[in-house]
Short mmCIF file of C-alpha atoms and ligand atoms in Angstrom, two decimals:
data_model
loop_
_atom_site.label_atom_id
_atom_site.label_comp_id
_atom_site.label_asym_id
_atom_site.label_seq_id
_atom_site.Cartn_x
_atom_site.Cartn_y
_atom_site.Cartn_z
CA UNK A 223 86.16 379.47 100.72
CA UNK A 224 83.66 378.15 98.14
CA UNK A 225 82.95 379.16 94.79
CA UNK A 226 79.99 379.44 92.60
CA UNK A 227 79.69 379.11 88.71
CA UNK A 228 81.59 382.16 87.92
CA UNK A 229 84.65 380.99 90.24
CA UNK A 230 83.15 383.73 92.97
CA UNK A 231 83.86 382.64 96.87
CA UNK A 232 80.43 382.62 98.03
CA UNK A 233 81.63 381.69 101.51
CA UNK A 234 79.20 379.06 101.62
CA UNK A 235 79.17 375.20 102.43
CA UNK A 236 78.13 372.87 100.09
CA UNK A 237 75.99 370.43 102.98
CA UNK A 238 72.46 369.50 102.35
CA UNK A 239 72.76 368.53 98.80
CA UNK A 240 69.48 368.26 96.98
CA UNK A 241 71.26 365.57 94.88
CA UNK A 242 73.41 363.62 97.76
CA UNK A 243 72.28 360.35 96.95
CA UNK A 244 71.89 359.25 100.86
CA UNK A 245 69.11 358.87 102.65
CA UNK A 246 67.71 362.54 104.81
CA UNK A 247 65.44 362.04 107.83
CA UNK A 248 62.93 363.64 105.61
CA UNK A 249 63.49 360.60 102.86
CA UNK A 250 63.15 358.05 104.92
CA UNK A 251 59.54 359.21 106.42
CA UNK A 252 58.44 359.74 102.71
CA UNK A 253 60.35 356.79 101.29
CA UNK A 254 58.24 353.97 102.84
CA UNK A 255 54.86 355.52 101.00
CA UNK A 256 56.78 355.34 97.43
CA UNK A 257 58.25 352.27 98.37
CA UNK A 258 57.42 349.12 95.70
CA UNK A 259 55.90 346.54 97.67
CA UNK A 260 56.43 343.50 94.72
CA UNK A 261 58.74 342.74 91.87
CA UNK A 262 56.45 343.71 89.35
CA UNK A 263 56.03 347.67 91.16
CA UNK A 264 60.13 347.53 90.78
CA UNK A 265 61.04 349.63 87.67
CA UNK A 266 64.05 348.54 86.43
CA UNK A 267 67.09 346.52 87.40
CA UNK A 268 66.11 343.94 85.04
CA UNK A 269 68.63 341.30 85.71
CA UNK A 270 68.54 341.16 88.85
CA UNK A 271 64.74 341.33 89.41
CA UNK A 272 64.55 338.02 86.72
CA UNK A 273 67.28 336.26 88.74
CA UNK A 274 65.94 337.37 91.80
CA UNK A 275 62.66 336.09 91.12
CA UNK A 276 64.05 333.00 90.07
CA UNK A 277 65.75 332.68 93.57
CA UNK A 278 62.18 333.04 95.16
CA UNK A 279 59.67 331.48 93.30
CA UNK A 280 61.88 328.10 93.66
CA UNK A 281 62.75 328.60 97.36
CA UNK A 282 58.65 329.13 97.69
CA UNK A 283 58.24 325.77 96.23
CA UNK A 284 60.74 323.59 98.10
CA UNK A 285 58.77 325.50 101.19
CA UNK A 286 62.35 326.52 102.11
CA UNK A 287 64.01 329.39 103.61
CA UNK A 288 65.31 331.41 100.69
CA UNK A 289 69.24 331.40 100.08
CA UNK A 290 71.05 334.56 101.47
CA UNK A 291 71.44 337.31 99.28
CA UNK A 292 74.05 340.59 98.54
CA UNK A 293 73.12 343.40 96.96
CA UNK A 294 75.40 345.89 95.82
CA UNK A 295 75.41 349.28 94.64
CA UNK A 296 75.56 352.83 94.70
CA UNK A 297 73.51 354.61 97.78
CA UNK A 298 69.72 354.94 96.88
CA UNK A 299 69.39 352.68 93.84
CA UNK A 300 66.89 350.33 96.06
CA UNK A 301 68.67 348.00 97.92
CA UNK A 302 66.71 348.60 101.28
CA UNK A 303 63.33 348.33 98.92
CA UNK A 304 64.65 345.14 97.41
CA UNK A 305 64.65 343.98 100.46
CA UNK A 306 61.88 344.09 101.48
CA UNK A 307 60.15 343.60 98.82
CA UNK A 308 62.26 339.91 99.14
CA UNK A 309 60.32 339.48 102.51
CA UNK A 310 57.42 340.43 101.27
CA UNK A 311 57.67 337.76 98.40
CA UNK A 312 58.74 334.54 100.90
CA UNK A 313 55.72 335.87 103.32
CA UNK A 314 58.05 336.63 106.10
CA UNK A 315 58.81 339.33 108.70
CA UNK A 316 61.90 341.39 108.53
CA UNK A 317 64.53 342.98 110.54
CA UNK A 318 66.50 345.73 109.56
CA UNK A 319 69.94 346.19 110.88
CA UNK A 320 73.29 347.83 109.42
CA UNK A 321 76.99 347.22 110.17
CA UNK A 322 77.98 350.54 111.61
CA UNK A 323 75.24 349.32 114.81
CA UNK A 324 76.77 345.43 115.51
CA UNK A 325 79.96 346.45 117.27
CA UNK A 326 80.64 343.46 119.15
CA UNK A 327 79.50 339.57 118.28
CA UNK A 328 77.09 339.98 121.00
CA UNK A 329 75.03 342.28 119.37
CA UNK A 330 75.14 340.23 116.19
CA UNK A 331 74.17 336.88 118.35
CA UNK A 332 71.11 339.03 120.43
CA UNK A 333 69.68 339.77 117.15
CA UNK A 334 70.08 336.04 115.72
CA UNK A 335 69.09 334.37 118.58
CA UNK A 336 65.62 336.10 118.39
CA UNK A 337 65.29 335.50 114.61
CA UNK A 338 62.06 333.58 113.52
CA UNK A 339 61.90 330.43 111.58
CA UNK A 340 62.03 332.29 107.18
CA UNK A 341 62.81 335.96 109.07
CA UNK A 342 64.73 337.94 106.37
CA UNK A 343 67.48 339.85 108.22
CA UNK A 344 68.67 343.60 106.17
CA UNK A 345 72.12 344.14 107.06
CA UNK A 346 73.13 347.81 105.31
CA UNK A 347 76.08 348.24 104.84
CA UNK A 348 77.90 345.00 105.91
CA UNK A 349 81.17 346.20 104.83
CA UNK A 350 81.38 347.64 108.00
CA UNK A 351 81.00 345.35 110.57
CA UNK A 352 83.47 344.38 112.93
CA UNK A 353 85.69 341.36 112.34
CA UNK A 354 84.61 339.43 115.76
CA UNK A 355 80.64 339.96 114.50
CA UNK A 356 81.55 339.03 110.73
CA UNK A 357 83.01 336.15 111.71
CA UNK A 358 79.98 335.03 113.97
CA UNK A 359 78.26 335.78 110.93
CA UNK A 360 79.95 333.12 108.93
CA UNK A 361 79.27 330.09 110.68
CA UNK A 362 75.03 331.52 111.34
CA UNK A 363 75.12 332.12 107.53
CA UNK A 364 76.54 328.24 106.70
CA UNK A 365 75.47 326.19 109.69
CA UNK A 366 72.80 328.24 111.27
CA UNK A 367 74.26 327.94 114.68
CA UNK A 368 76.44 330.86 116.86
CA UNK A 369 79.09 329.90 119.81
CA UNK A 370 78.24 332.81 122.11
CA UNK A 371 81.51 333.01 124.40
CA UNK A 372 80.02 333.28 128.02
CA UNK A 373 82.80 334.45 130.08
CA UNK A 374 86.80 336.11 129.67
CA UNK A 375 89.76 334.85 129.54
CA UNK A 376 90.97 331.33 130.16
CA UNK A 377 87.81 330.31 132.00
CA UNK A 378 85.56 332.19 128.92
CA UNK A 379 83.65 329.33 127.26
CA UNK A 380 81.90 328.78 123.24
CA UNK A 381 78.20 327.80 124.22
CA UNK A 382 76.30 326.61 120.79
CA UNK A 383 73.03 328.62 119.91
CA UNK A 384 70.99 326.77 117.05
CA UNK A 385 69.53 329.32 115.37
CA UNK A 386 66.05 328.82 113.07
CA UNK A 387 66.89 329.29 109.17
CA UNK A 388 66.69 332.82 108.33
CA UNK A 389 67.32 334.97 105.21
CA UNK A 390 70.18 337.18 105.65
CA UNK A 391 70.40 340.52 102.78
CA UNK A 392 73.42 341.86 103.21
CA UNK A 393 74.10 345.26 101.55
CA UNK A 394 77.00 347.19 100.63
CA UNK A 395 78.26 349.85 98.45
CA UNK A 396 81.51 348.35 97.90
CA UNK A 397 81.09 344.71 97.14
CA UNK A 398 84.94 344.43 96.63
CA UNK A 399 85.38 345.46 100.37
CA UNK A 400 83.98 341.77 101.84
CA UNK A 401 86.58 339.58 102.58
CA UNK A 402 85.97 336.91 100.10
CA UNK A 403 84.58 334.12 102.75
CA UNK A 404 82.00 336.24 103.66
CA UNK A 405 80.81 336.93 99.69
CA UNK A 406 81.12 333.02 99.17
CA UNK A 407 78.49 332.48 101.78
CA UNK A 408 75.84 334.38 99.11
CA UNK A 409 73.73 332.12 97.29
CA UNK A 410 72.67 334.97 95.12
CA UNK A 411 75.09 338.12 94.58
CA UNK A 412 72.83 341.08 92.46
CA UNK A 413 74.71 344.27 91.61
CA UNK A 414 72.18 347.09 91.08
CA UNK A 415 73.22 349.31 88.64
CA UNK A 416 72.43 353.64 88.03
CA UNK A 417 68.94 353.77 86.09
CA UNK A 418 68.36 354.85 82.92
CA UNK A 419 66.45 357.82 82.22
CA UNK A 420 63.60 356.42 80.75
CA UNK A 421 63.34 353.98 84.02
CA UNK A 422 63.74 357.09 86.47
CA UNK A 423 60.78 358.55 84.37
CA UNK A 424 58.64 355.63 85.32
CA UNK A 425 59.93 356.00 88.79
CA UNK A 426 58.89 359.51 89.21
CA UNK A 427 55.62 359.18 87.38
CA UNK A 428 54.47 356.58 89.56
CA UNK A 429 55.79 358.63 93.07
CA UNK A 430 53.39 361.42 91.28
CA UNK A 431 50.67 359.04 91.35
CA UNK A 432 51.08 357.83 94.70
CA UNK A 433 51.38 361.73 95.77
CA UNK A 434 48.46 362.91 93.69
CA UNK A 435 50.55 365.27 92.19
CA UNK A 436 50.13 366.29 88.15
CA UNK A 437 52.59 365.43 86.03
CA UNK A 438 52.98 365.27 82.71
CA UNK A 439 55.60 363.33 80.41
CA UNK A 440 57.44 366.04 79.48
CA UNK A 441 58.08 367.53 83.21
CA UNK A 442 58.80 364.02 84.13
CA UNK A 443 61.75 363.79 81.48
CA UNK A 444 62.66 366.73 82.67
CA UNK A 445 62.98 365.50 86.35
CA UNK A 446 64.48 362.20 85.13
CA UNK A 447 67.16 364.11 83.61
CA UNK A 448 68.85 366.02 86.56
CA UNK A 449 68.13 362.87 88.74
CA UNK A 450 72.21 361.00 88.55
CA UNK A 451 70.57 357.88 87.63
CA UNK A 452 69.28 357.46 91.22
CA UNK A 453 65.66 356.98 92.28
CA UNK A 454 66.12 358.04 95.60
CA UNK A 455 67.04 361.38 94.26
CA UNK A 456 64.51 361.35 91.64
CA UNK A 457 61.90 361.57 94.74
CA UNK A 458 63.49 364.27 96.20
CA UNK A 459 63.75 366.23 93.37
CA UNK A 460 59.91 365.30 92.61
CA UNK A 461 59.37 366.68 95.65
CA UNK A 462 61.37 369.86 95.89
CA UNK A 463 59.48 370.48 92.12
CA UNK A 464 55.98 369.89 93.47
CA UNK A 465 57.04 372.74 95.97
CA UNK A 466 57.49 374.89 93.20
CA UNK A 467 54.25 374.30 91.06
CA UNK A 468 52.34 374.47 94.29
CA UNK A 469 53.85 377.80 95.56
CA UNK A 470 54.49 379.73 92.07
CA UNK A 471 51.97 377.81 89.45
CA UNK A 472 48.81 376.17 89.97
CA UNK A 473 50.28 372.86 91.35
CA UNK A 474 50.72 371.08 87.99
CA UNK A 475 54.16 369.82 86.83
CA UNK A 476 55.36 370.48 83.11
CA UNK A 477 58.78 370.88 81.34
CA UNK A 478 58.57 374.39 82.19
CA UNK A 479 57.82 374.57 85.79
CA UNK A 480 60.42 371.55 86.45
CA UNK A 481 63.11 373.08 85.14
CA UNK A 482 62.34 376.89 86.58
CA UNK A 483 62.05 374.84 89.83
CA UNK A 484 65.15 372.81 89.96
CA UNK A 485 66.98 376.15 88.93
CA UNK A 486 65.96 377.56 91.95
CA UNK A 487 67.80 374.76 93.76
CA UNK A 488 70.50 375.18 91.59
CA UNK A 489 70.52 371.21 89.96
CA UNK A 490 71.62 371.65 86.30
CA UNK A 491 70.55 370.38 83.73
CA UNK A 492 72.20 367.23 83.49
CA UNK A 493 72.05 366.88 87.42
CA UNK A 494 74.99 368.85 89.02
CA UNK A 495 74.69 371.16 91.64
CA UNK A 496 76.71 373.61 93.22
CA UNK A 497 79.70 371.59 94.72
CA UNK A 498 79.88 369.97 90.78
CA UNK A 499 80.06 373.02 89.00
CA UNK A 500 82.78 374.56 91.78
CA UNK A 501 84.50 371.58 91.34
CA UNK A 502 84.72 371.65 87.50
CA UNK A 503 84.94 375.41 87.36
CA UNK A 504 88.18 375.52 89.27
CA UNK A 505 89.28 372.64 87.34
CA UNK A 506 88.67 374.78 83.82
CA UNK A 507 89.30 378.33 84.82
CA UNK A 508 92.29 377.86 87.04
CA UNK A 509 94.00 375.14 86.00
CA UNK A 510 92.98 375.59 82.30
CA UNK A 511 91.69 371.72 82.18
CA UNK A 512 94.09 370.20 84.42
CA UNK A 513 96.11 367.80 84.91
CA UNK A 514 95.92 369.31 88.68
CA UNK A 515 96.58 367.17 92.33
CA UNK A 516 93.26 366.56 94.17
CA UNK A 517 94.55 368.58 96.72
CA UNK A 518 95.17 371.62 95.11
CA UNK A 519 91.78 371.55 93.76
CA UNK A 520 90.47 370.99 97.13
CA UNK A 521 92.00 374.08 98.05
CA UNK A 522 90.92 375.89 94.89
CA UNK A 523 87.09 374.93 96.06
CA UNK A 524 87.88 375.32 99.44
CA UNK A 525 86.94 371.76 100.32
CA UNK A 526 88.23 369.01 102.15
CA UNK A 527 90.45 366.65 99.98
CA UNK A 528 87.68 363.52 100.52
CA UNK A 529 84.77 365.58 99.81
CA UNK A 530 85.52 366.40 96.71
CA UNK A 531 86.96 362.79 95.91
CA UNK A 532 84.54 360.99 97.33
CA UNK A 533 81.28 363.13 96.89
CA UNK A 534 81.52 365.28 93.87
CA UNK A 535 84.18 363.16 91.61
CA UNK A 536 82.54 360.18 91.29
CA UNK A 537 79.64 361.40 89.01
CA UNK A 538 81.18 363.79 87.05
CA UNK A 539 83.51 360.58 86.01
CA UNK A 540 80.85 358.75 85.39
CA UNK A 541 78.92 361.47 83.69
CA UNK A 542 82.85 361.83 81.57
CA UNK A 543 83.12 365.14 82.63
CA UNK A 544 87.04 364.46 84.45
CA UNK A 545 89.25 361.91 84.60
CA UNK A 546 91.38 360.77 87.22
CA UNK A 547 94.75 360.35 85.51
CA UNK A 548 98.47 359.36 87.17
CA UNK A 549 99.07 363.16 87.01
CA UNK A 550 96.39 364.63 88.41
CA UNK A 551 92.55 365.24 87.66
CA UNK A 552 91.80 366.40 83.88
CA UNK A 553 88.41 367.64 82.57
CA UNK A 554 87.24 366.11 79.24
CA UNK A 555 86.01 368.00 76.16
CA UNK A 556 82.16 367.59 77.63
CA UNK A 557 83.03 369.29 81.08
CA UNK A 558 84.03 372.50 79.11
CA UNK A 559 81.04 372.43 76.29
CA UNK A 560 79.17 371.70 80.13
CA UNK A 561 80.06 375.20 81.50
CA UNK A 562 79.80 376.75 78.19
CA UNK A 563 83.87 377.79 77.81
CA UNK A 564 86.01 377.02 75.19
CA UNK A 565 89.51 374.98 75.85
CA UNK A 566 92.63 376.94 75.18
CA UNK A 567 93.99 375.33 72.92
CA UNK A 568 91.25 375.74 70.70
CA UNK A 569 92.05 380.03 70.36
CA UNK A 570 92.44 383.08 72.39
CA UNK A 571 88.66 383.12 73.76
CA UNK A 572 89.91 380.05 75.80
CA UNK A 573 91.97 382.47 77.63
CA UNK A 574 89.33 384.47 78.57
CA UNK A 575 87.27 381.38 79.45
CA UNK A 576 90.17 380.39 81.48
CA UNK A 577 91.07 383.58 83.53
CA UNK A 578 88.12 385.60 82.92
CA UNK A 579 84.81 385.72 84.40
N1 ATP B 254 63.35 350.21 91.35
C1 ATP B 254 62.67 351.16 91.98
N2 ATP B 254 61.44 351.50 91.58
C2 ATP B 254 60.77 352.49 92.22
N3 ATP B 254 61.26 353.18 93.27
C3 ATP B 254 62.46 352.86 93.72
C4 ATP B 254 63.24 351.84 93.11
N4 ATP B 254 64.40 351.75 93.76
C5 ATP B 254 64.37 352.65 94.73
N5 ATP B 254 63.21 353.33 94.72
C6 ATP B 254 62.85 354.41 95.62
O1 ATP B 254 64.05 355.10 95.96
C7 ATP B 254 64.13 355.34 97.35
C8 ATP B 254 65.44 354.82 97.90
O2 ATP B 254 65.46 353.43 97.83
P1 ATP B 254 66.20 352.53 98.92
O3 ATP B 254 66.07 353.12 100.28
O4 ATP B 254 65.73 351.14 98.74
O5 ATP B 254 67.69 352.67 98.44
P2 ATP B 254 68.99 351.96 99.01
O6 ATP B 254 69.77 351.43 97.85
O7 ATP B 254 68.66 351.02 100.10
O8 ATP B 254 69.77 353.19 99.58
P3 ATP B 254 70.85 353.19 100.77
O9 ATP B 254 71.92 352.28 100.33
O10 ATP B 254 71.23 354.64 100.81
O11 ATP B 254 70.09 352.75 101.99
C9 ATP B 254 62.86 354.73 97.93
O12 ATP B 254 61.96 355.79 98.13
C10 ATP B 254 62.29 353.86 96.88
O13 ATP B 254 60.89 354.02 96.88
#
């Protein structure tokens, strides 16, 4: 059961979000043309571009192999382009690996073992590699060197591996995840934080640019606005909008067009879509507010208890729309000016709000 604005079941899923911050096949293949290739092409993320660059420019002139570096933060804020753009800045080639696909030490040694001498080495998502390979990982991070265990058993035996200096990247989501030996191996930790709109404008302005597509500021603002902060979704959005003006207009992207465009894929105007609003409808109409268990409002949206923590709650609390509370989730003043009802405390057309419609 799923619901749409008006607290209807629409019978419909809520997959292939327009605003999921992940990566789509489609993203990817489109994602290495917008790609920044230096430091200066990187909008935003001030800090941690100066520091960065800091990190760099004095590794470049010790002619060393650049410490290792984390970055953390939210899916699609750049990590994978920092990256790269980190090889790109030391001159060297790159690998590009994630947690999830080193399983056992072996396949973390087979990959180290054929590292060149300044090879960066991506690792998405390192929270989530297994404990034989992240241990492995420690001593190739510190000493450069692997004991590969040929061998089971009493008879199995550590055979040393020197391994050339390399630059590993690890990235996570969750920097409070690594075991703490693992984060102390970092010379340089950069947490990437959600853009600001103005950045996401320059984002999305220079995408338009790179896809000869017409944009002008105030379609871009426009864009910005529903885009969660996120670049990656920013593109896709950009995208989705060009669509649009291409299809229904004359190809040219204004205020107008963007927002006629992104109503047709159903992203609000401050960036929700669908899922959100069920979310925060069921919290408002049927629970009047809250406080209400996750679970019950799972039900309410007919949604599985994790998707709606895990993939709709997290930016309507940042966007201080709900609160998670000891007693359940609560909507905030904003969330009900959002859907355009009135509380019910505040007279009886917060009844209607609340079971009407
Ligand atoms: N600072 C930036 N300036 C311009 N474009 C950016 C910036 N950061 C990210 N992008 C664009 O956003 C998209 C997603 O970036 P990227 O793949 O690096 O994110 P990510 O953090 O690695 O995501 P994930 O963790 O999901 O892999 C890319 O198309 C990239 O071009």
């Amino acid at each position: 059961m799923n619901w749409d604005d008006t607290g209807t079941d629409t019978g419909e899923r809520f997959d292939d979000r327009l605003v999921d911050a992940g990566a789509d096949g489609e993203d990817t293949a489109v994602e290495a043309a917008l790609r920044p290739k230096d430091l200066d092409e990187f909008v935003g993320q001030e800090k941690v571009r100066e520091q960065l660059d800091l990190v760099l420019k004095a590794a470049r002139a010790r002619g060393a192999t650049a410490d290792h570096v984390l970055l953390s933060g939210a899916p699609g804020l750049g990590k994978t382009t920092l990256s790269m753009i980190i090889a790109a800045e030391m001159n060297a080639p790159i690998r590009i690996t994630s947690g999830p696909a080193i399983q056992h030490a072996g396949d973390l040694a087979a990959i180290l073992s054929s590292l060149q001498e300044g090879e960066v080495l991506f690792l998405d998502e390192i929270h989530r590699m297994s404990r034989p390979a992240e241990e492995m990982l420690y001593m190739a991070m510190e000493d450069f060197r692997v004991d590969v265990i040929v061998g089971k058993g009493p008879g199995a035996t550590a055979i040393p591996l020197e391994l050339p200096p390399f630059t590993l990247v690890g990235a996570t989501t969750r920097a409070g995840l690594l075991p703490p030996p693992l984060r102390d191996r970092f010379g340089f930790t950069g947490h990437m934080e959600f853009y600001a709109p103005a950045e996401l404008e320059r984002v999305i302005h220079r995408s338009a640019r790179l896809l000869d597509v017409e944009l002008d500021a105030e379609g871009g603002a426009e864009i910005a606005g529903r885009s969660r902060g996120t670049p990656r979704i920013a593109n896709r959005l950009l995208r989705r909008v060009r669509d649009y003006a291409q299809v229904k207009a004359d190809g040219r992207i204004d205020r107008e067009i963007a927002a006629a465009a992104l109503g047709v894929y159903e992203v609000d105007a401050r960036g929700l879509d669908r899922l959100d609003r069920a979310v925060l409808g069921a919290l408002l109409k049927l629970f009047g507010g809250g406080p209400v268990g996750l679970s019950t409002l799972a039900v309410a949206v007919g949604e599985e208890r994790e998707t709606v923590e895990e993939v709709a709650e997290p930016f309507l609390v940042r966007e201080g729309l709900l609160a998670r509370t000891p007693r359940g989730r609560v909507a905030t003043p904003a969330a009900w000016a959002h859907l355009g009802l009135v509380p019910p405390q505040q007279g009886g057309k917060g009844q209607q709000g609340l079971f009407g419609a």
